[in-house]
Amino acid sequence: MNESTKVNIYTSPKDVSKSVAKKIKKLILNSKQEKFHIAISGGNTPRKLFKRLAKKYADVIPWEQVHFWWGDERCVSPDSDQSNYRMASEALFQKIDIPECNIHRIKGENNPADEAERYAEEMESHISSRKGLPLFDLVLLGLGDDGHTASIFPGQLELFETNNWCAVSSHPESGQKRITLTGKIINNARNIFFVVTGENKAKRISEIMNEVEVSKQYPARYVDPVHGSMIWFIDEEGASGIS
Ligand code: 6PG
């Protein structure tokens, strides 16, 4: 594992969310950029974090400087209970004073291939680049039970090689279409936070951390910032397998 990677372990998912929220606040307040571009993850884990950001930092963070993007989105309408946008909107955006134009949702209701292209164009017109790739200040990632991250699933490792900034993928079990940032974009970020909690993630985490052979199939193993830093925020249950 890259020496610029840190692993922070906390007693509970609540403590994970508190620490991640505090670190995000610090990154935004210390940022030298005019705009802070953050790509957020979906699923269940980040909900606590978004609620914490709203509860603790609604009046502390200069939200007009913060631009929200997604690491991935399900190809569903924004009002679907599957929508990563809807979850973040209910947990955070509806509780803070942030300009609508700062929220760059992936339009899951669009044709997936067209939307992957459109989203890449939107990133190009808003985010400065480094070596020709959009430079996110922070990418938040989760870890699926199968070792996926964003919506890059096992068997789709070519999404860490492609020069496309966004791609259409499919959930291997449900077949649900997803739009995802690709590996090179994720790894170009200044900061990457893996936020993972729960005993059901412990085996995958230990396989990835200990770089055992089987983890070579897990997309999460290939997240490795080229220039930036990475921190794993894990609760004790999730960390139970780390030697
Ligand atoms: C998504 C995610 C996905 C998620 C992991 C973990 O759209 O589902 O972005 O990569 O981070 O599946 O999900 P949980 O937090 O629900 O375990």
mmCIF file with all atom_site columns, N, CA, C and O and ligand atoms in Angstrom, residues 41-46 72 74 84 142-144 148-150 178 201, ligand 1:
data_model
loop_
_atom_site.group_PDB
_atom_site.id
_atom_site.type_symbol
_atom_site.label_atom_id
_atom_site.label_alt_id
_atom_site.label_comp_id
_atom_site.label_asym_id
_atom_site.label_entity_id
_atom_site.label_seq_id
_atom_site.pdbx_PDB_ins_code
_atom_site.Cartn_x
_atom_site.Cartn_y
_atom_site.Cartn_z
_atom_site.occupancy
_atom_site.B_iso_or_equiv
_atom_site.pdbx_formal_charge
_atom_site.auth_seq_id
_atom_site.auth_comp_id
_atom_site.auth_asym_id
_atom_site.auth_atom_id
_atom_site.pdbx_PDB_model_num
ATOM   1  N N   . SER A 1 41  ? -19.809 9.760  -2.764  1.00 0.00 ? 41  SER A N   1
ATOM   2  C CA  . SER A 1 41  ? -20.248 8.387  -3.049  1.00 0.00 ? 41  SER A CA  1
ATOM   3  C C   . SER A 1 41  ? -21.713 8.247  -2.652  1.00 0.00 ? 41  SER A C   1
ATOM   4  O O   . SER A 1 41  ? -22.318 9.153  -2.076  1.00 0.00 ? 41  SER A O   1
ATOM   5  N N   . GLY A 1 42  ? -22.255 7.111  -2.983  1.00 0.00 ? 42  GLY A N   1
ATOM   6  C CA  . GLY A 1 42  ? -23.665 6.840  -2.677  1.00 0.00 ? 42  GLY A CA  1
ATOM   7  C C   . GLY A 1 42  ? -23.779 5.666  -1.727  1.00 0.00 ? 42  GLY A C   1
ATOM   8  O O   . GLY A 1 42  ? -22.864 5.390  -0.958  1.00 0.00 ? 42  GLY A O   1
ATOM   9  N N   . GLY A 1 43  ? -24.914 4.986  -1.801  1.00 0.00 ? 43  GLY A N   1
ATOM   10 C CA  . GLY A 1 43  ? -25.137 3.871  -0.884  1.00 0.00 ? 43  GLY A CA  1
ATOM   11 C C   . GLY A 1 43  ? -25.565 4.391  0.483   1.00 0.00 ? 43  GLY A C   1
ATOM   12 O O   . GLY A 1 43  ? -25.975 5.545  0.628   1.00 0.00 ? 43  GLY A O   1
ATOM   13 N N   . ASN A 1 44  ? -25.436 3.553  1.496   1.00 0.00 ? 44  ASN A N   1
ATOM   14 C CA  . ASN A 1 44  ? -25.935 3.908  2.828   1.00 0.00 ? 44  ASN A CA  1
ATOM   15 C C   . ASN A 1 44  ? -24.913 4.610  3.710   1.00 0.00 ? 44  ASN A C   1
ATOM   16 O O   . ASN A 1 44  ? -25.253 5.511  4.469   1.00 0.00 ? 44  ASN A O   1
ATOM   17 N N   . THR A 1 45  ? -23.649 4.198  3.612   1.00 0.00 ? 45  THR A N   1
ATOM   18 C CA  . THR A 1 45  ? -22.645 4.716  4.564   1.00 0.00 ? 45  THR A CA  1
ATOM   19 C C   . THR A 1 45  ? -22.568 6.242  4.618   1.00 0.00 ? 45  THR A C   1
ATOM   20 O O   . THR A 1 45  ? -22.579 6.826  5.705   1.00 0.00 ? 45  THR A O   1
ATOM   21 N N   . PRO A 1 46  ? -22.527 6.919  3.482   1.00 0.00 ? 46  PRO A N   1
ATOM   22 C CA  . PRO A 1 46  ? -22.301 8.375  3.557   1.00 0.00 ? 46  PRO A CA  1
ATOM   23 C C   . PRO A 1 46  ? -23.491 9.168  4.106   1.00 0.00 ? 46  PRO A C   1
ATOM   24 O O   . PRO A 1 46  ? -23.347 10.346 4.417   1.00 0.00 ? 46  PRO A O   1
ATOM   25 N N   . ASP A 1 72  ? -20.453 8.253  -8.616  1.00 0.00 ? 72  ASP A N   1
ATOM   26 C CA  . ASP A 1 72  ? -21.288 7.365  -9.418  1.00 0.00 ? 72  ASP A CA  1
ATOM   27 C C   . ASP A 1 72  ? -22.755 7.613  -9.097  1.00 0.00 ? 72  ASP A C   1
ATOM   28 O O   . ASP A 1 72  ? -23.092 8.202  -8.080  1.00 0.00 ? 72  ASP A O   1
ATOM   29 N N   . ARG A 1 74  ? -26.832 5.783  -9.891  1.00 0.00 ? 74  ARG A N   1
ATOM   30 C CA  . ARG A 1 74  ? -27.631 4.741  -10.527 1.00 0.00 ? 74  ARG A CA  1
ATOM   31 C C   . ARG A 1 74  ? -28.443 5.372  -11.651 1.00 0.00 ? 74  ARG A C   1
ATOM   32 O O   . ARG A 1 74  ? -28.840 6.528  -11.565 1.00 0.00 ? 74  ARG A O   1
ATOM   33 N N   . ASN A 1 84  ? -28.636 8.268  -5.687  1.00 0.00 ? 84  ASN A N   1
ATOM   34 C CA  . ASN A 1 84  ? -27.606 8.819  -4.789  1.00 0.00 ? 84  ASN A CA  1
ATOM   35 C C   . ASN A 1 84  ? -27.819 10.317 -4.611  1.00 0.00 ? 84  ASN A C   1
ATOM   36 O O   . ASN A 1 84  ? -27.556 10.879 -3.554  1.00 0.00 ? 84  ASN A O   1
ATOM   37 N N   . GLY A 1 142 ? -16.885 4.608  -1.206  1.00 0.00 ? 142 GLY A N   1
ATOM   38 C CA  . GLY A 1 142 ? -17.298 3.519  -0.319  1.00 0.00 ? 142 GLY A CA  1
ATOM   39 C C   . GLY A 1 142 ? -16.719 2.232  -0.860  1.00 0.00 ? 142 GLY A C   1
ATOM   40 O O   . GLY A 1 142 ? -16.028 2.227  -1.883  1.00 0.00 ? 142 GLY A O   1
ATOM   41 N N   . LEU A 1 143 ? -16.987 1.152  -0.157  1.00 0.00 ? 143 LEU A N   1
ATOM   42 C CA  . LEU A 1 143 ? -16.501 -0.167 -0.583  1.00 0.00 ? 143 LEU A CA  1
ATOM   43 C C   . LEU A 1 143 ? -17.670 -1.138 -0.567  1.00 0.00 ? 143 LEU A C   1
ATOM   44 O O   . LEU A 1 143 ? -18.342 -1.291 0.453   1.00 0.00 ? 143 LEU A O   1
ATOM   45 N N   . GLY A 1 144 ? -17.924 -1.752 -1.702  1.00 0.00 ? 144 GLY A N   1
ATOM   46 C CA  . GLY A 1 144 ? -19.010 -2.742 -1.741  1.00 0.00 ? 144 GLY A CA  1
ATOM   47 C C   . GLY A 1 144 ? -18.538 -4.076 -1.177  1.00 0.00 ? 144 GLY A C   1
ATOM   48 O O   . GLY A 1 144 ? -17.331 -4.342 -1.109  1.00 0.00 ? 144 GLY A O   1
ATOM   49 N N   . HIS A 1 148 ? -16.193 -3.660 -4.932  1.00 0.00 ? 148 HIS A N   1
ATOM   50 C CA  . HIS A 1 148 ? -16.341 -2.553 -5.900  1.00 0.00 ? 148 HIS A CA  1
ATOM   51 C C   . HIS A 1 148 ? -16.207 -1.227 -5.180  1.00 0.00 ? 148 HIS A C   1
ATOM   52 O O   . HIS A 1 148 ? -16.362 -1.131 -3.969  1.00 0.00 ? 148 HIS A O   1
ATOM   53 N N   . THR A 1 149 ? -15.904 -0.214 -5.983  1.00 0.00 ? 149 THR A N   1
ATOM   54 C CA  . THR A 1 149 ? -15.931 1.151  -5.457  1.00 0.00 ? 149 THR A CA  1
ATOM   55 C C   . THR A 1 149 ? -16.458 2.064  -6.545  1.00 0.00 ? 149 THR A C   1
ATOM   56 O O   . THR A 1 149 ? -16.355 1.707  -7.736  1.00 0.00 ? 149 THR A O   1
ATOM   57 N N   . ALA A 1 150 ? -17.027 3.198  -6.173  1.00 0.00 ? 150 ALA A N   1
ATOM   58 C CA  . ALA A 1 150 ? -17.839 3.983  -7.115  1.00 0.00 ? 150 ALA A CA  1
ATOM   59 C C   . ALA A 1 150 ? -18.785 2.965  -7.759  1.00 0.00 ? 150 ALA A C   1
ATOM   60 O O   . ALA A 1 150 ? -19.374 2.157  -7.044  1.00 0.00 ? 150 ALA A O   1
ATOM   61 N N   . ARG A 1 178 ? -25.358 1.914  -14.298 1.00 0.00 ? 178 ARG A N   1
ATOM   62 C CA  . ARG A 1 178 ? -24.784 2.979  -13.478 1.00 0.00 ? 178 ARG A CA  1
ATOM   63 C C   . ARG A 1 178 ? -23.928 3.868  -14.355 1.00 0.00 ? 178 ARG A C   1
ATOM   64 O O   . ARG A 1 178 ? -23.428 3.432  -15.399 1.00 0.00 ? 178 ARG A O   1
ATOM   65 N N   . LYS A 1 201 ? -17.855 -5.673 5.771   1.00 0.00 ? 201 LYS A N   1
ATOM   66 C CA  . LYS A 1 201 ? -16.778 -5.184 4.889   1.00 0.00 ? 201 LYS A CA  1
ATOM   67 C C   . LYS A 1 201 ? -15.397 -5.647 5.379   1.00 0.00 ? 201 LYS A C   1
ATOM   68 O O   . LYS A 1 201 ? -14.385 -5.438 4.709   1.00 0.00 ? 201 LYS A O   1
HETATM 69 C C1  . 6PG B 2 .   ? -23.308 3.232  -4.778  1.00 0.00 ? 1   6PG B C1  1
HETATM 70 C C2  . 6PG B 2 .   ? -21.928 3.567  -4.311  1.00 0.00 ? 1   6PG B C2  1
HETATM 71 C C3  . 6PG B 2 .   ? -21.157 2.359  -3.975  1.00 0.00 ? 1   6PG B C3  1
HETATM 72 C C4  . 6PG B 2 .   ? -21.118 2.293  -2.464  1.00 0.00 ? 1   6PG B C4  1
HETATM 73 C C5  . 6PG B 2 .   ? -20.763 0.912  -1.987  1.00 0.00 ? 1   6PG B C5  1
HETATM 74 C C6  . 6PG B 2 .   ? -20.950 0.817  -0.478  1.00 0.00 ? 1   6PG B C6  1
HETATM 75 O O1  . 6PG B 2 .   ? -23.846 3.971  -5.610  1.00 0.00 ? 1   6PG B O1  1
HETATM 76 O O2  . 6PG B 2 .   ? -23.844 2.254  -4.244  1.00 0.00 ? 1   6PG B O2  1
HETATM 77 O O3  . 6PG B 2 .   ? -21.337 4.650  -4.639  1.00 0.00 ? 1   6PG B O3  1
HETATM 78 O O4  . 6PG B 2 .   ? -19.857 2.312  -4.478  1.00 0.00 ? 1   6PG B O4  1
HETATM 79 O O5  . 6PG B 2 .   ? -20.174 3.230  -1.982  1.00 0.00 ? 1   6PG B O5  1
HETATM 80 O O6  . 6PG B 2 .   ? -21.623 -0.005 -2.623  1.00 0.00 ? 1   6PG B O6  1
HETATM 81 O O7  . 6PG B 2 .   ? -22.313 1.015  -0.204  1.00 0.00 ? 1   6PG B O7  1
HETATM 82 P P1  . 6PG B 2 .   ? -22.869 1.035  1.311   1.00 0.00 ? 1   6PG B P1  1
HETATM 83 O O8  . 6PG B 2 .   ? -22.326 2.278  1.912   1.00 0.00 ? 1   6PG B O8  1
HETATM 84 O O9  . 6PG B 2 .   ? -24.360 1.056  1.132   1.00 0.00 ? 1   6PG B O9  1
HETATM 85 O O10 . 6PG B 2 .   ? -22.338 -0.217 1.965   1.00 0.00 ? 1   6PG B O10 1
#
